[in-house]
């Protein structure tokens, strides 16, 4: 053997101890691959879009209901942001893993110290910095919501972990697919295949609860119900365990497919499989009897879980996480009563927070009106349209006596009720549009409220609109002076218009005249 041949052979020979066991080259390659991933336009574009959009929302002064977030919902809102970013990573990590095959450099790698399975580990680790960036974005997004003055509730660390775990999962899946199907077309076809597979599973199981939780990101279908934190009932901790096990399982399978055959790797894969199965079983348990009983109690007998505070002459009862919002409710009640006349201006009210929790987060069932006099329902949501809707509920309780009679208000008392609800608002006409189902200020429409709403005829709308356009002091004095006439059962819209000095609508009809 010549000296040159011997030198090459010795250089190609890999000692069996230290060099193969050192992890420094693996981490160095992982850093290189992470930097290289930023050169791919899909990764860079989706990362900038994700970070940029989130930063814009952080510095945006939110209004309406967005200014009063429930943190038990805000934690889930962080999960959809990295969706496209994860898909881009899946495709590009797969392409990076196949780089040596595309360029025909596999033979050169055979003479390196690092075995193929260690290179697979490096490709998986290259996604970790992107998961860390995702975690920082999620933390910033949630912290901003938690610092809003109107924030209530408690977030879940397990829910917040879903975004970063999803990014890691996409990276591990991209590496595994490259080792199993070494083709550049495998990643795009894989993306389509995963969506088709999820659709088939969902359709084949009639969208069963356990199949929903097999997806990395699980949203809630249906209503906008905001529940107390202890009634949310999402198996977030089990789902985080399931994702963690799945990430480890995919990563270790990629390593095994690359030639890693050590006993520790096989044992790790078996442990990851056990972890994944444990999480999958735990998250598919459904609603426990204890949670179902707690939801039932919160729905039919909320007073058992609530605490009450007094503001002025009225009492405000709420679930523990919402007790700090009583001052906002009291401000609306005081504003409405300041426009009322007779005993209604001094009538003590009991404002109770109510929610139908029996159907979970996906439910959107209507709340039955209270039949006890002088009690008013307030929703768990606040801000935006919820404020004038609550004002409507307060108004028709002051006018009709209790909530159950609100749907019966179809005579001229509707005009008085709507004046009380909107007359003290900073922008009455805007509030009138916001509280009507079709966002109109003319014609007939349904008026929304936390329980049963009202129905306004075109004539009643005309009178209310004219009343709202008058100077507030003048209209208030007239309403107070003629309070008994304006709130008498059966009073017609035409009579109310004449008493208020408004133009009598032509052909005005209401239930008293039908």
Short mmCIF file of C-alpha atoms in Angstrom, two decimals:
data_model
loop_
_atom_site.label_atom_id
_atom_site.label_comp_id
_atom_site.label_asym_id
_atom_site.label_seq_id
_atom_site.Cartn_x
_atom_site.Cartn_y
_atom_site.Cartn_z
CA UNK A 1 0.00 0.00 0.00
CA UNK A 2 1.42 3.38 -0.96
CA UNK A 3 1.87 6.16 1.57
CA UNK A 4 -0.84 8.26 -0.08
CA UNK A 5 -3.31 5.39 -0.05
CA UNK A 6 -2.52 4.66 3.54
CA UNK A 7 -3.00 8.31 4.51
CA UNK A 8 -6.45 8.44 2.87
CA UNK A 9 -7.47 5.18 4.48
CA UNK A 10 -6.34 6.38 7.89
CA UNK A 11 -8.20 9.66 7.37
CA UNK A 12 -11.35 7.79 6.39
CA UNK A 13 -11.11 5.45 9.33
CA UNK A 14 -13.17 6.65 12.23
CA UNK A 15 -12.05 5.78 15.73
CA UNK A 16 -14.67 4.05 17.77
CA UNK A 17 -14.47 6.16 20.87
CA UNK A 18 -14.35 9.92 21.30
CA UNK A 19 -15.05 11.37 17.82
CA UNK A 20 -18.20 9.35 17.25
CA UNK A 21 -19.48 10.08 20.76
CA UNK A 22 -18.87 13.83 20.69
CA UNK A 23 -22.00 15.92 20.22
CA UNK A 24 -20.16 19.15 19.41
CA UNK A 25 -20.23 18.51 15.63
CA UNK A 26 -23.97 17.76 15.85
CA UNK A 27 -24.69 21.08 17.52
CA UNK A 28 -22.44 22.89 15.07
CA UNK A 29 -24.28 21.35 12.13
CA UNK A 30 -27.63 22.19 13.78
CA UNK A 31 -26.58 25.87 14.02
CA UNK A 32 -25.54 25.86 10.36
CA UNK A 33 -28.82 24.27 9.26
CA UNK A 34 -30.84 26.74 11.32
CA UNK A 35 -29.08 29.65 9.59
CA UNK A 36 -29.52 27.96 6.24
CA UNK A 37 -33.26 27.61 6.80
CA UNK A 38 -33.52 31.41 6.93
CA UNK A 39 -32.28 31.50 3.34
CA UNK A 40 -35.47 29.79 2.19
CA UNK A 41 -38.06 32.36 1.14
CA UNK A 42 -41.10 30.44 2.54
CA UNK A 43 -39.52 30.23 6.00
CA UNK A 44 -38.34 33.84 6.07
CA UNK A 45 -41.58 35.23 4.64
CA UNK A 46 -43.92 33.34 6.98
CA UNK A 47 -41.70 34.08 9.98
CA UNK A 48 -41.69 37.81 9.23
CA UNK A 49 -45.44 37.72 8.60
CA UNK A 50 -46.09 35.91 11.87
CA UNK A 51 -43.81 38.11 13.99
CA UNK A 52 -44.84 41.31 12.22
CA UNK A 53 -48.57 40.74 12.48
CA UNK A 54 -48.31 39.75 16.14
CA UNK A 55 -46.20 42.83 16.92
CA UNK A 56 -48.78 45.01 15.17
CA UNK A 57 -51.57 43.55 17.31
CA UNK A 58 -49.51 44.11 20.47
CA UNK A 59 -49.22 47.86 19.86
CA UNK A 60 -52.72 48.24 18.45
CA UNK A 61 -55.11 49.94 20.87
CA UNK A 62 -58.00 47.50 20.83
CA UNK A 63 -61.56 48.61 21.31
CA UNK A 64 -64.89 46.98 21.99
CA UNK A 65 -64.83 43.42 23.23
CA UNK A 66 -61.14 43.10 22.31
CA UNK A 67 -60.34 45.52 25.14
CA UNK A 68 -61.89 43.11 27.67
CA UNK A 69 -60.21 39.74 26.95
CA UNK A 70 -60.82 36.55 28.90
CA UNK A 71 -57.39 35.00 29.39
CA UNK A 72 -58.81 31.47 29.29
CA UNK A 73 -59.65 32.27 25.66
CA UNK A 74 -56.60 34.42 24.92
CA UNK A 75 -54.24 31.48 25.48
CA UNK A 76 -55.97 29.47 22.72
CA UNK A 77 -55.85 32.49 20.40
CA UNK A 78 -52.05 32.17 20.26
CA UNK A 79 -52.22 28.77 18.57
CA UNK A 80 -53.38 29.70 15.07
CA UNK A 81 -50.61 32.26 14.43
CA UNK A 82 -47.75 29.82 13.64
CA UNK A 83 -49.89 27.61 11.36
CA UNK A 84 -48.40 28.73 8.03
CA UNK A 85 -44.95 29.12 9.55
CA UNK A 86 -44.99 25.47 10.65
CA UNK A 87 -46.01 24.28 7.17
CA UNK A 88 -43.17 26.31 5.62
CA UNK A 89 -40.71 24.76 8.07
CA UNK A 90 -42.00 21.27 7.28
CA UNK A 91 -41.35 21.73 3.56
CA UNK A 92 -37.99 23.47 3.92
CA UNK A 93 -36.56 21.20 6.62
CA UNK A 94 -37.47 18.28 4.39
CA UNK A 95 -35.61 19.94 1.51
CA UNK A 96 -32.56 20.67 3.68
CA UNK A 97 -32.43 17.06 4.83
CA UNK A 98 -32.44 15.92 1.19
CA UNK A 99 -29.79 18.44 0.12
CA UNK A 100 -26.92 15.93 0.02
CA UNK A 101 -29.03 13.51 -2.03
CA UNK A 102 -30.04 16.18 -4.53
CA UNK A 103 -26.46 17.33 -4.97
CA UNK A 104 -24.91 13.86 -4.99
CA UNK A 105 -22.68 14.46 -1.96
CA UNK A 106 -23.75 11.43 0.08
CA UNK A 107 -20.48 9.65 -0.76
CA UNK A 108 -18.43 12.54 0.60
CA UNK A 109 -20.38 12.39 3.84
CA UNK A 110 -19.42 8.73 4.23
CA UNK A 111 -15.83 9.72 5.09
CA UNK A 112 -16.86 12.22 7.77
CA UNK A 113 -16.73 11.62 11.49
CA UNK A 114 -20.48 12.19 11.88
CA UNK A 115 -22.73 9.23 11.12
CA UNK A 116 -25.94 9.72 9.07
CA UNK A 117 -28.20 9.33 12.09
CA UNK A 118 -26.37 12.13 13.89
CA UNK A 119 -26.96 14.36 10.87
CA UNK A 120 -30.69 13.59 11.24
CA UNK A 121 -30.46 14.69 14.87
CA UNK A 122 -28.86 17.94 13.73
CA UNK A 123 -31.67 18.59 11.24
CA UNK A 124 -34.26 18.08 13.99
CA UNK A 125 -32.33 20.37 16.35
CA UNK A 126 -32.17 23.06 13.67
CA UNK A 127 -35.88 23.71 14.26
CA UNK A 128 -35.40 24.42 17.98
CA UNK A 129 -34.41 28.11 17.50
CA UNK A 130 -37.60 28.68 15.49
CA UNK A 131 -39.65 27.02 18.22
CA UNK A 132 -37.94 29.32 20.74
CA UNK A 133 -38.86 32.38 18.64
CA UNK A 134 -42.44 31.11 18.48
CA UNK A 135 -42.47 30.71 22.27
CA UNK A 136 -41.29 34.31 22.71
CA UNK A 137 -43.98 35.59 20.33
CA UNK A 138 -46.66 33.57 22.14
CA UNK A 139 -45.46 34.85 25.51
CA UNK A 140 -45.49 38.44 24.30
CA UNK A 141 -48.92 38.07 22.76
CA UNK A 142 -50.44 36.59 25.89
CA UNK A 143 -48.67 39.01 28.24
CA UNK A 144 -50.06 41.96 26.29
CA UNK A 145 -53.58 40.60 26.66
CA UNK A 146 -53.05 39.95 30.37
CA UNK A 147 -51.90 43.56 30.91
CA UNK A 148 -55.02 45.09 29.37
CA UNK A 149 -57.05 46.90 32.06
CA UNK A 150 -60.19 44.91 31.21
CA UNK A 151 -58.56 41.45 31.24
CA UNK A 152 -60.11 38.72 33.40
CA UNK A 153 -59.55 35.01 34.00
CA UNK A 154 -56.51 32.75 33.94
CA UNK A 155 -54.52 31.33 31.05
CA UNK A 156 -53.14 27.80 30.71
CA UNK A 157 -49.43 27.13 30.27
CA UNK A 158 -50.30 23.93 28.39
CA UNK A 159 -52.42 25.89 25.90
CA UNK A 160 -49.60 28.38 25.39
CA UNK A 161 -47.16 25.55 24.70
CA UNK A 162 -49.12 24.31 21.68
CA UNK A 163 -47.66 26.89 19.26
CA UNK A 164 -43.97 26.08 19.92
CA UNK A 165 -44.71 22.35 20.05
CA UNK A 166 -46.47 22.57 16.70
CA UNK A 167 -43.36 24.14 15.14
CA UNK A 168 -41.15 21.36 16.55
CA UNK A 169 -43.61 18.75 15.30
CA UNK A 170 -43.51 20.15 11.76
CA UNK A 171 -39.72 20.06 11.75
CA UNK A 172 -39.49 16.51 13.07
CA UNK A 173 -42.07 15.33 10.56
CA UNK A 174 -40.13 16.94 7.71
CA UNK A 175 -36.94 15.10 8.67
CA UNK A 176 -38.74 11.76 9.05
CA UNK A 177 -40.45 12.10 5.67
CA UNK A 178 -37.09 12.86 4.04
CA UNK A 179 -35.59 9.68 5.49
CA UNK A 180 -38.57 7.50 4.54
CA UNK A 181 -39.34 9.01 1.11
CA UNK A 182 -36.13 10.62 -0.22
CA UNK A 183 -37.82 12.71 -2.91
CA UNK A 184 -38.16 16.49 -3.26
CA UNK A 185 -41.86 16.06 -4.04
CA UNK A 186 -42.58 14.23 -0.79
CA UNK A 187 -43.12 17.38 1.33
CA UNK A 188 -45.70 19.16 -0.91
CA UNK A 189 -47.54 15.89 -1.44
CA UNK A 190 -47.30 15.24 2.29
CA UNK A 191 -48.98 18.55 3.15
CA UNK A 192 -51.92 17.77 0.88
CA UNK A 193 -52.03 14.17 2.12
CA UNK A 194 -52.21 15.21 5.77
CA UNK A 195 -55.15 17.53 5.11
CA UNK A 196 -56.97 14.87 3.11
CA UNK A 197 -56.29 12.27 5.80
CA UNK A 198 -57.61 14.53 8.55
CA UNK A 199 -60.75 15.22 6.50
CA UNK A 200 -61.35 11.49 5.97
CA UNK A 201 -60.84 10.73 9.66
CA UNK A 202 -63.17 13.53 10.69
CA UNK A 203 -65.87 12.41 8.24
CA UNK A 204 -65.43 8.72 9.04
CA UNK A 205 -65.81 9.26 12.78
CA UNK A 206 -68.55 11.93 12.51
CA UNK A 207 -66.13 14.46 13.97
CA UNK A 208 -65.85 12.53 17.22
CA UNK A 209 -64.21 14.34 20.12
CA UNK A 210 -61.21 12.02 20.30
CA UNK A 211 -60.36 12.50 16.60
CA UNK A 212 -60.41 16.29 16.99
CA UNK A 213 -57.66 16.07 19.56
CA UNK A 214 -55.38 14.07 17.28
CA UNK A 215 -54.76 17.31 15.39
CA UNK A 216 -51.89 19.48 16.70
CA UNK A 217 -54.09 22.58 16.96
CA UNK A 218 -57.63 22.07 18.22
CA UNK A 219 -60.05 24.96 17.89
CA UNK A 220 -63.60 25.25 19.17
CA UNK A 221 -66.52 25.12 16.78
CA UNK A 222 -69.69 27.09 17.21
CA UNK A 223 -70.52 29.77 19.73
CA UNK A 224 -68.75 32.62 21.46
CA UNK A 225 -69.40 31.39 24.98
CA UNK A 226 -66.89 32.61 27.57
CA UNK A 227 -66.73 30.25 30.54
CA UNK A 228 -65.01 30.58 33.91
CA UNK A 229 -61.52 29.07 33.80
CA UNK A 230 -62.43 26.01 35.88
CA UNK A 231 -65.32 25.18 33.52
CA UNK A 232 -63.41 25.32 30.22
CA UNK A 233 -62.73 21.57 30.35
CA UNK A 234 -60.14 21.33 27.56
CA UNK A 235 -57.58 18.54 28.17
CA UNK A 236 -54.74 20.97 27.47
CA UNK A 237 -52.16 19.24 29.67
CA UNK A 238 -52.85 15.84 28.10
CA UNK A 239 -52.66 17.39 24.64
CA UNK A 240 -49.30 18.97 25.40
CA UNK A 241 -48.08 15.58 26.61
CA UNK A 242 -49.40 13.98 23.41
CA UNK A 243 -47.59 16.51 21.22
CA UNK A 244 -44.36 16.14 23.19
CA UNK A 245 -44.45 12.37 22.83
CA UNK A 246 -45.29 12.64 19.13
CA UNK A 247 -42.37 15.00 18.50
CA UNK A 248 -39.95 12.65 20.23
CA UNK A 249 -41.40 9.65 18.40
CA UNK A 250 -41.06 11.26 14.96
CA UNK A 251 -37.54 12.50 15.70
CA UNK A 252 -36.36 9.13 16.99
CA UNK A 253 -37.97 7.30 14.07
CA UNK A 254 -36.06 9.62 11.72
CA UNK A 255 -32.85 8.76 13.56
CA UNK A 256 -33.60 5.03 13.40
CA UNK A 257 -34.39 5.31 9.68
CA UNK A 258 -30.98 6.96 9.20
CA UNK A 259 -29.10 3.98 10.58
CA UNK A 260 -29.15 4.57 14.31
CA UNK A 261 -29.62 1.15 15.82
CA UNK A 262 -28.38 1.57 19.38
CA UNK A 263 -30.36 0.10 22.22
CA UNK A 264 -30.83 3.53 23.80
CA UNK A 265 -32.42 4.92 20.62
CA UNK A 266 -34.81 1.98 20.36
CA UNK A 267 -35.70 2.31 24.04
CA UNK A 268 -36.25 6.05 23.57
CA UNK A 269 -38.57 5.42 20.62
CA UNK A 270 -40.56 2.92 22.68
CA UNK A 271 -40.80 5.42 25.54
CA UNK A 272 -41.91 8.18 23.15
CA UNK A 273 -44.59 5.89 21.75
CA UNK A 274 -45.82 5.16 25.27
CA UNK A 275 -45.86 8.90 26.03
CA UNK A 276 -47.83 9.64 22.86
CA UNK A 277 -50.39 6.93 23.60
CA UNK A 278 -50.77 8.11 27.19
CA UNK A 279 -51.45 11.65 26.01
CA UNK A 280 -53.84 10.46 23.29
CA UNK A 281 -55.84 8.37 25.76
CA UNK A 282 -55.85 11.12 28.38
CA UNK A 283 -57.12 13.79 25.99
CA UNK A 284 -59.92 11.61 24.63
CA UNK A 285 -61.64 11.12 27.99
CA UNK A 286 -64.36 13.68 27.31
CA UNK A 287 -66.22 15.67 29.95
CA UNK A 288 -65.91 14.17 33.42
CA UNK A 289 -69.02 13.79 35.63
CA UNK A 290 -67.56 16.32 38.07
CA UNK A 291 -67.10 18.93 35.34
CA UNK A 292 -70.58 18.26 33.93
CA UNK A 293 -72.06 18.78 37.41
CA UNK A 294 -70.10 22.01 37.89
CA UNK A 295 -71.26 23.32 34.51
CA UNK A 296 -74.85 22.42 35.34
CA UNK A 297 -74.67 24.28 38.64
CA UNK A 298 -73.11 27.36 37.05
CA UNK A 299 -75.90 27.37 34.46
CA UNK A 300 -78.98 26.82 36.64
CA UNK A 301 -77.83 28.03 40.07
CA UNK A 302 -74.95 30.46 39.53
CA UNK A 303 -75.51 32.10 42.92
CA UNK A 304 -73.76 29.15 44.57
CA UNK A 305 -70.50 30.02 42.83
CA UNK A 306 -70.75 33.80 42.85
CA UNK A 307 -69.86 36.63 45.18
CA UNK A 308 -71.76 39.92 45.32
CA UNK A 309 -70.76 43.56 45.80
CA UNK A 310 -72.84 46.72 46.14
CA UNK A 311 -72.46 49.86 44.08
CA UNK A 312 -74.89 52.62 44.93
CA UNK A 313 -78.28 51.09 45.60
CA UNK A 314 -77.85 48.00 43.41
CA UNK A 315 -76.13 44.65 43.96
CA UNK A 316 -73.83 42.98 41.44
CA UNK A 317 -73.18 39.23 41.58
CA UNK A 318 -70.49 37.61 39.44
CA UNK A 319 -68.24 34.59 39.14
CA UNK A 320 -64.97 35.14 41.04
CA UNK A 321 -62.94 36.10 37.97
CA UNK A 322 -65.39 38.87 37.02
CA UNK A 323 -66.02 40.61 40.36
CA UNK A 324 -63.73 43.46 39.32
CA UNK A 325 -66.01 44.28 36.42
CA UNK A 326 -68.93 45.25 38.67
CA UNK A 327 -67.91 48.90 38.50
CA UNK A 328 -68.35 48.88 34.70
CA UNK A 329 -71.81 47.35 35.03
CA UNK A 330 -72.73 49.87 37.74
CA UNK A 331 -71.75 52.73 35.45
CA UNK A 332 -74.27 51.55 32.85
CA UNK A 333 -77.01 51.01 35.45
CA UNK A 334 -76.46 54.49 36.91
CA UNK A 335 -76.53 56.05 33.45
CA UNK A 336 -79.83 54.34 32.57
CA UNK A 337 -81.48 55.18 35.89
CA UNK A 338 -80.40 58.82 35.63
CA UNK A 339 -82.76 59.12 32.63
CA UNK A 340 -85.70 57.33 34.27
CA UNK A 341 -88.54 58.90 36.19
CA UNK A 342 -90.78 57.87 39.07
CA UNK A 343 -89.63 55.07 41.35
CA UNK A 344 -87.54 53.51 38.56
CA UNK A 345 -84.87 56.17 39.10
CA UNK A 346 -84.27 54.84 42.62
CA UNK A 347 -85.18 51.18 42.16
CA UNK A 348 -82.48 48.84 43.59
CA UNK A 349 -81.54 46.15 41.06
CA UNK A 350 -79.82 42.80 41.38
CA UNK A 351 -77.47 42.34 38.44
CA UNK A 352 -76.42 38.71 38.09
CA UNK A 353 -73.85 37.29 35.70
CA UNK A 354 -75.19 34.25 33.88
CA UNK A 355 -73.87 31.78 31.33
CA UNK A 356 -75.10 28.51 29.85
CA UNK A 357 -72.06 26.28 30.39
CA UNK A 358 -73.79 22.93 29.85
CA UNK A 359 -72.64 22.64 26.23
CA UNK A 360 -69.07 23.77 26.80
CA UNK A 361 -67.22 26.27 24.65
CA UNK A 362 -68.98 25.16 21.47
CA UNK A 363 -72.44 25.92 22.84
CA UNK A 364 -74.31 29.09 22.04
CA UNK A 365 -77.66 28.47 23.70
CA UNK A 366 -79.89 31.41 24.59
CA UNK A 367 -80.18 32.24 28.28
CA UNK A 368 -83.71 32.14 29.65
CA UNK A 369 -84.91 35.47 31.08
CA UNK A 370 -85.25 35.85 34.84
CA UNK A 371 -88.76 35.96 36.26
CA UNK A 372 -87.88 37.56 39.60
CA UNK A 373 -88.67 41.30 39.61
CA UNK A 374 -85.83 43.80 39.37
CA UNK A 375 -83.16 41.26 38.45
CA UNK A 376 -80.99 41.81 35.37
CA UNK A 377 -78.74 39.37 33.50
CA UNK A 378 -75.26 40.37 32.40
CA UNK A 379 -73.10 38.31 30.05
CA UNK A 380 -69.57 37.03 30.63
CA UNK A 381 -68.53 39.05 27.58
CA UNK A 382 -68.16 42.81 27.81
CA UNK A 383 -67.27 45.77 25.65
CA UNK A 384 -68.46 46.76 22.20
CA UNK A 385 -72.06 45.79 21.48
CA UNK A 386 -72.39 44.03 24.83
CA UNK A 387 -72.60 47.42 26.60
CA UNK A 388 -75.76 48.77 24.86
CA UNK A 389 -77.29 45.27 24.96
CA UNK A 390 -76.90 45.24 28.74
CA UNK A 391 -78.35 48.76 28.87
CA UNK A 392 -81.41 47.47 26.99
CA UNK A 393 -81.86 44.72 29.58
CA UNK A 394 -81.65 47.23 32.45
CA UNK A 395 -84.12 49.51 30.69
CA UNK A 396 -86.87 47.00 30.07
CA UNK A 397 -86.58 45.68 33.64
CA UNK A 398 -87.13 49.24 34.89
CA UNK A 399 -90.05 49.72 32.50
CA UNK A 400 -91.71 46.27 32.57
CA UNK A 401 -90.67 44.98 36.00
CA UNK A 402 -88.76 41.80 35.10
CA UNK A 403 -86.85 40.21 32.24
CA UNK A 404 -89.52 37.71 31.28
CA UNK A 405 -91.80 40.58 30.21
CA UNK A 406 -89.21 42.08 27.92
CA UNK A 407 -90.34 40.11 24.89
CA UNK A 408 -93.90 41.29 25.56
CA UNK A 409 -92.91 44.94 25.16
CA UNK A 410 -94.28 45.61 21.71
CA UNK A 411 -96.35 48.71 22.46
CA UNK A 412 -95.26 52.31 22.92
CA UNK A 413 -93.14 51.39 25.94
CA UNK A 414 -90.49 50.23 23.47
CA UNK A 415 -89.76 53.91 22.76
CA UNK A 416 -89.25 54.66 26.46
CA UNK A 417 -87.10 51.58 26.91
CA UNK A 418 -84.81 52.42 24.00
CA UNK A 419 -84.48 56.02 25.15
CA UNK A 420 -83.34 54.88 28.59
CA UNK A 421 -80.86 52.44 27.05
CA UNK A 422 -79.33 54.81 24.51
CA UNK A 423 -80.08 58.35 25.62
CA UNK A 424 -77.03 58.58 27.88
CA UNK A 425 -74.58 56.95 25.46
CA UNK A 426 -71.70 59.00 24.08
CA UNK A 427 -72.78 58.14 20.51
CA UNK A 428 -76.51 57.28 20.71
CA UNK A 429 -77.09 56.68 17.00
CA UNK A 430 -74.08 54.38 16.77
CA UNK A 431 -75.32 52.47 19.79
CA UNK A 432 -78.78 52.21 18.20
CA UNK A 433 -77.25 50.56 15.13
CA UNK A 434 -75.02 48.29 17.22
CA UNK A 435 -77.86 46.98 19.34
CA UNK A 436 -80.11 46.11 16.39
CA UNK A 437 -79.70 42.75 14.69
CA UNK A 438 -79.36 44.24 11.20
CA UNK A 439 -77.21 47.25 12.28
CA UNK A 440 -79.83 49.64 10.90
CA UNK A 441 -81.29 52.89 12.27
CA UNK A 442 -84.44 52.86 10.14
CA UNK A 443 -87.32 50.48 9.67
CA UNK A 444 -88.28 47.56 11.87
CA UNK A 445 -85.67 45.35 13.51
CA UNK A 446 -84.96 43.04 16.43
CA UNK A 447 -83.07 44.48 19.38
CA UNK A 448 -80.50 42.31 21.13
CA UNK A 449 -80.14 41.79 24.89
CA UNK A 450 -78.40 39.22 27.14
CA UNK A 451 -81.65 37.21 27.33
CA UNK A 452 -84.79 37.97 25.36
CA UNK A 453 -84.62 41.08 23.21
CA UNK A 454 -87.19 43.49 21.83
CA UNK A 455 -88.86 44.08 18.49
CA UNK A 456 -89.04 47.61 17.12
CA UNK A 457 -91.50 48.66 14.46
CA UNK A 458 -90.58 51.24 11.84
CA UNK A 459 -92.72 53.83 13.61
CA UNK A 460 -91.08 53.20 16.98
CA UNK A 461 -87.67 53.50 15.35
CA UNK A 462 -88.62 56.91 13.90
CA UNK A 463 -89.74 58.22 17.30
CA UNK A 464 -86.62 56.90 19.07
CA UNK A 465 -84.34 58.37 16.42
CA UNK A 466 -86.02 61.79 16.73
CA UNK A 467 -85.75 61.61 20.52
CA UNK A 468 -82.04 60.74 20.39
CA UNK A 469 -81.34 63.72 18.13
CA UNK A 470 -82.78 66.22 20.60
CA UNK A 471 -80.70 67.91 23.32
CA UNK A 472 -80.29 65.31 26.07
CA UNK A 473 -81.45 67.55 28.89
CA UNK A 474 -84.64 68.51 27.09
CA UNK A 475 -85.56 64.91 26.24
CA UNK A 476 -84.73 63.71 29.76
CA UNK A 477 -86.95 66.33 31.38
CA UNK A 478 -89.87 65.39 29.14
CA UNK A 479 -89.52 61.67 29.86
CA UNK A 480 -89.30 62.24 33.62
CA UNK A 481 -92.31 64.55 33.60
CA UNK A 482 -94.56 62.08 31.76
CA UNK A 483 -93.05 58.87 33.15
CA UNK A 484 -96.30 57.23 34.26
CA UNK A 485 -97.94 57.83 30.87
CA UNK A 486 -94.92 56.59 28.91
CA UNK A 487 -94.66 53.33 30.90
CA UNK A 488 -98.35 52.47 31.16
CA UNK A 489 -99.07 48.97 29.76
CA UNK A 490 -100.84 49.17 26.42
CA UNK A 491 -99.81 52.74 25.62
CA UNK A 492 -99.60 53.13 21.85
CA UNK A 493 -96.62 54.40 19.90
CA UNK A 494 -98.75 57.27 18.60
CA UNK A 495 -99.65 58.32 22.18
CA UNK A 496 -96.00 58.19 23.24
CA UNK A 497 -95.02 60.32 20.24
CA UNK A 498 -97.63 62.96 21.11
CA UNK A 499 -96.60 63.06 24.77
CA UNK A 500 -92.95 63.51 23.79
CA UNK A 501 -93.77 66.14 21.20
CA UNK A 502 -92.43 63.99 18.38
CA UNK A 503 -93.92 63.54 14.96
CA UNK A 504 -96.53 60.80 15.02
CA UNK A 505 -95.48 58.11 12.53
CA UNK A 506 -97.94 57.53 9.74
CA UNK A 507 -99.64 54.18 9.99
CA UNK A 508 -97.86 53.38 13.24
CA UNK A 509 -98.83 49.96 14.50
CA UNK A 510 -97.83 47.99 17.54
CA UNK A 511 -99.25 45.11 19.55
CA UNK A 512 -101.72 47.35 21.33
CA UNK A 513 -103.37 48.15 18.00
CA UNK A 514 -103.27 44.75 16.31
#
